Short mmCIF file of C-alpha atoms in Angstrom, two decimals:
data_model
loop_
_atom_site.label_atom_id
_atom_site.label_comp_id
_atom_site.label_asym_id
_atom_site.label_seq_id
_atom_site.Cartn_x
_atom_site.Cartn_y
_atom_site.Cartn_z
CA UNK O 1 128.44 38.19 54.54
CA UNK O 2 131.51 36.05 53.87
CA UNK O 3 132.28 35.26 50.26
CA UNK O 4 134.32 32.41 48.90
CA UNK O 5 134.53 33.94 45.43
CA UNK O 6 135.76 37.26 44.15
CA UNK O 7 133.22 40.09 44.14
CA UNK O 8 131.10 40.87 41.10
CA UNK O 9 131.04 44.58 40.26
CA UNK O 10 129.07 46.38 37.56
CA UNK O 11 129.88 49.69 35.93
CA UNK O 12 126.69 50.99 34.36
CA UNK O 13 127.08 54.07 32.19
CA UNK O 14 124.91 56.45 30.25
CA UNK O 15 126.53 57.04 26.87
CA UNK O 16 124.58 60.11 25.78
CA UNK O 17 127.91 61.98 25.74
CA UNK O 18 129.96 59.04 24.49
CA UNK O 19 133.44 60.60 24.71
CA UNK O 20 132.81 61.54 28.33
CA UNK O 21 131.34 58.18 29.31
CA UNK O 22 134.21 56.25 27.73
CA UNK O 23 136.70 58.22 29.88
CA UNK O 24 134.53 57.61 32.93
CA UNK O 25 134.32 53.87 32.28
CA UNK O 26 138.08 53.63 31.74
CA UNK O 27 138.85 55.58 34.92
CA UNK O 28 136.37 53.69 37.11
CA UNK O 29 137.49 50.34 35.70
CA UNK O 30 141.14 51.15 36.40
CA UNK O 31 140.39 52.30 39.94
CA UNK O 32 138.38 49.16 40.69
CA UNK O 33 141.10 46.86 39.36
CA UNK O 34 143.73 48.73 41.35
CA UNK O 35 141.76 48.79 44.60
CA UNK O 36 140.15 45.35 44.54
CA UNK O 37 142.85 43.21 42.94
CA UNK O 38 140.18 41.05 41.30
CA UNK O 39 140.16 39.41 37.89
CA UNK O 40 139.04 41.72 35.11
CA UNK O 41 136.17 39.38 34.25
CA UNK O 42 134.56 40.17 37.64
CA UNK O 43 133.95 43.74 36.50
CA UNK O 44 131.07 43.97 34.02
CA UNK O 45 130.31 47.08 31.96
CA UNK O 46 126.83 47.87 30.69
CA UNK O 47 125.76 50.92 28.73
CA UNK O 48 122.49 52.71 28.24
CA UNK O 49 121.64 55.74 26.12
CA UNK O 50 120.61 58.34 28.69
CA UNK O 51 120.98 59.08 32.36
CA UNK O 52 117.27 58.71 33.02
CA UNK O 53 117.57 55.05 32.01
CA UNK O 54 120.31 54.36 34.57
CA UNK O 55 117.97 53.53 37.48
CA UNK O 56 116.04 51.00 35.40
CA UNK O 57 119.19 49.18 34.28
CA UNK O 58 120.73 49.31 37.76
CA UNK O 59 117.52 47.91 39.22
CA UNK O 60 117.41 45.09 36.63
CA UNK O 61 121.04 44.15 37.37
CA UNK O 62 120.43 44.14 41.12
CA UNK O 63 117.36 41.98 40.74
CA UNK O 64 118.85 39.45 38.30
CA UNK O 65 122.57 39.27 39.15
CA UNK O 66 122.78 40.45 42.78
CA UNK O 67 126.22 42.03 42.33
CA UNK O 68 128.44 43.09 45.22
CA UNK O 69 128.30 46.68 44.01
CA UNK O 70 127.56 49.05 41.15
CA UNK O 71 129.16 52.26 39.93
CA UNK O 72 126.70 54.39 37.93
CA UNK O 73 128.24 56.84 35.46
CA UNK O 74 127.03 59.50 33.07
CA UNK O 75 126.87 63.21 32.43
CA UNK O 76 123.99 65.66 32.64
CA UNK O 77 124.72 69.15 31.30
CA UNK O 78 122.45 72.04 32.23
CA UNK O 79 120.52 73.48 29.33
CA UNK O 80 118.04 76.34 29.12
CA UNK O 81 115.12 74.46 30.71
CA UNK O 82 114.53 72.77 34.07
CA UNK O 83 115.03 69.35 32.46
CA UNK O 84 118.51 69.23 34.07
CA UNK O 85 117.13 69.50 37.60
CA UNK O 86 114.38 66.93 36.97
CA UNK O 87 116.75 64.33 35.51
CA UNK O 88 119.53 64.90 38.07
CA UNK O 89 117.19 64.63 41.05
CA UNK O 90 115.31 61.64 39.67
CA UNK O 91 118.48 59.66 38.88
CA UNK O 92 120.08 60.37 42.27
CA UNK O 93 116.95 59.59 44.29
CA UNK O 94 116.18 56.39 42.40
CA UNK O 95 119.75 55.06 42.68
CA UNK O 96 119.58 55.55 46.44
CA UNK O 97 116.22 53.76 46.65
CA UNK O 98 117.48 50.81 44.59
CA UNK O 99 120.57 50.52 46.76
CA UNK O 100 118.44 50.38 49.89
CA UNK O 101 115.85 48.01 48.38
CA UNK O 102 118.44 45.40 47.40
CA UNK O 103 121.02 46.18 50.11
CA UNK O 104 123.66 46.54 47.39
CA UNK O 105 126.11 49.45 47.45
CA UNK O 106 125.58 51.75 44.48
CA UNK O 107 127.77 54.79 43.99
CA UNK O 108 127.26 57.57 41.49
CA UNK O 109 129.80 59.22 39.26
CA UNK O 110 127.03 60.86 37.26
CA UNK O 111 128.29 64.35 36.51
CA UNK O 112 125.88 67.23 36.86
CA UNK O 113 127.51 70.28 35.35
CA UNK O 114 126.38 73.72 34.25
CA UNK O 115 128.79 73.89 31.31
CA UNK O 116 131.22 71.72 29.38
CA UNK O 117 134.27 73.43 30.93
CA UNK O 118 133.53 71.67 34.24
CA UNK O 119 133.75 68.23 32.65
CA UNK O 120 137.52 68.15 32.04
CA UNK O 121 138.64 68.15 35.70
CA UNK O 122 135.92 65.67 36.63
CA UNK O 123 136.99 63.13 33.98
CA UNK O 124 140.75 63.72 33.74
CA UNK O 125 141.88 60.87 35.97
CA UNK O 126 143.04 63.40 38.55
CA UNK O 127 142.06 64.05 42.14
CA UNK O 128 138.60 65.43 41.23
CA UNK O 129 137.65 62.63 38.82
CA UNK O 130 134.12 61.59 39.83
CA UNK O 131 134.32 58.10 38.29
CA UNK O 132 137.43 57.31 40.31
CA UNK O 133 135.85 58.76 43.46
CA UNK O 134 132.73 56.65 42.90
CA UNK O 135 134.79 53.49 42.33
CA UNK O 136 136.87 54.05 45.47
CA UNK O 137 133.78 54.82 47.49
CA UNK O 138 132.20 51.59 46.28
CA UNK O 139 135.25 49.60 47.37
CA UNK O 140 135.02 51.14 50.86
CA UNK O 141 131.31 50.35 51.11
CA UNK O 142 131.88 46.75 50.02
CA UNK O 143 134.66 46.33 52.56
CA UNK O 144 132.58 47.84 55.34
CA UNK O 145 129.67 45.55 54.52
CA UNK O 146 131.97 42.55 54.75
CA UNK O 147 131.61 41.31 51.19
CA UNK O 148 135.39 41.26 50.64
#
């Protein structure tokens, strides 16, 4: 699909752990700007309260705006119940289904960690930063699909 305009990218983040999500948004945004060389106004950021709401918002954006790609961000920390597994699996599976339904690349930087110590390396801007990995992966998928 050849495009005459610059791509439209969404970063959609769960802000349940606000300090974490703000780092994720900043890191993904920076990686997208660096990789795509597009105007900042072509990257839209939307927030939702929890990770379970991510698929709904991603689906709504795909349906209404038909973006060139989406990076989903958030953090799910394991507690004492099986809620962690249910949310993590549901979010991942639904994001994949939405991506396939709309033929829009969607990558996930949603952290699934067993304790807060694991968060630092995955949000530090370094080589293991999941938001940066998700943003770079999205750029590759967009390029492969021919949208750039």
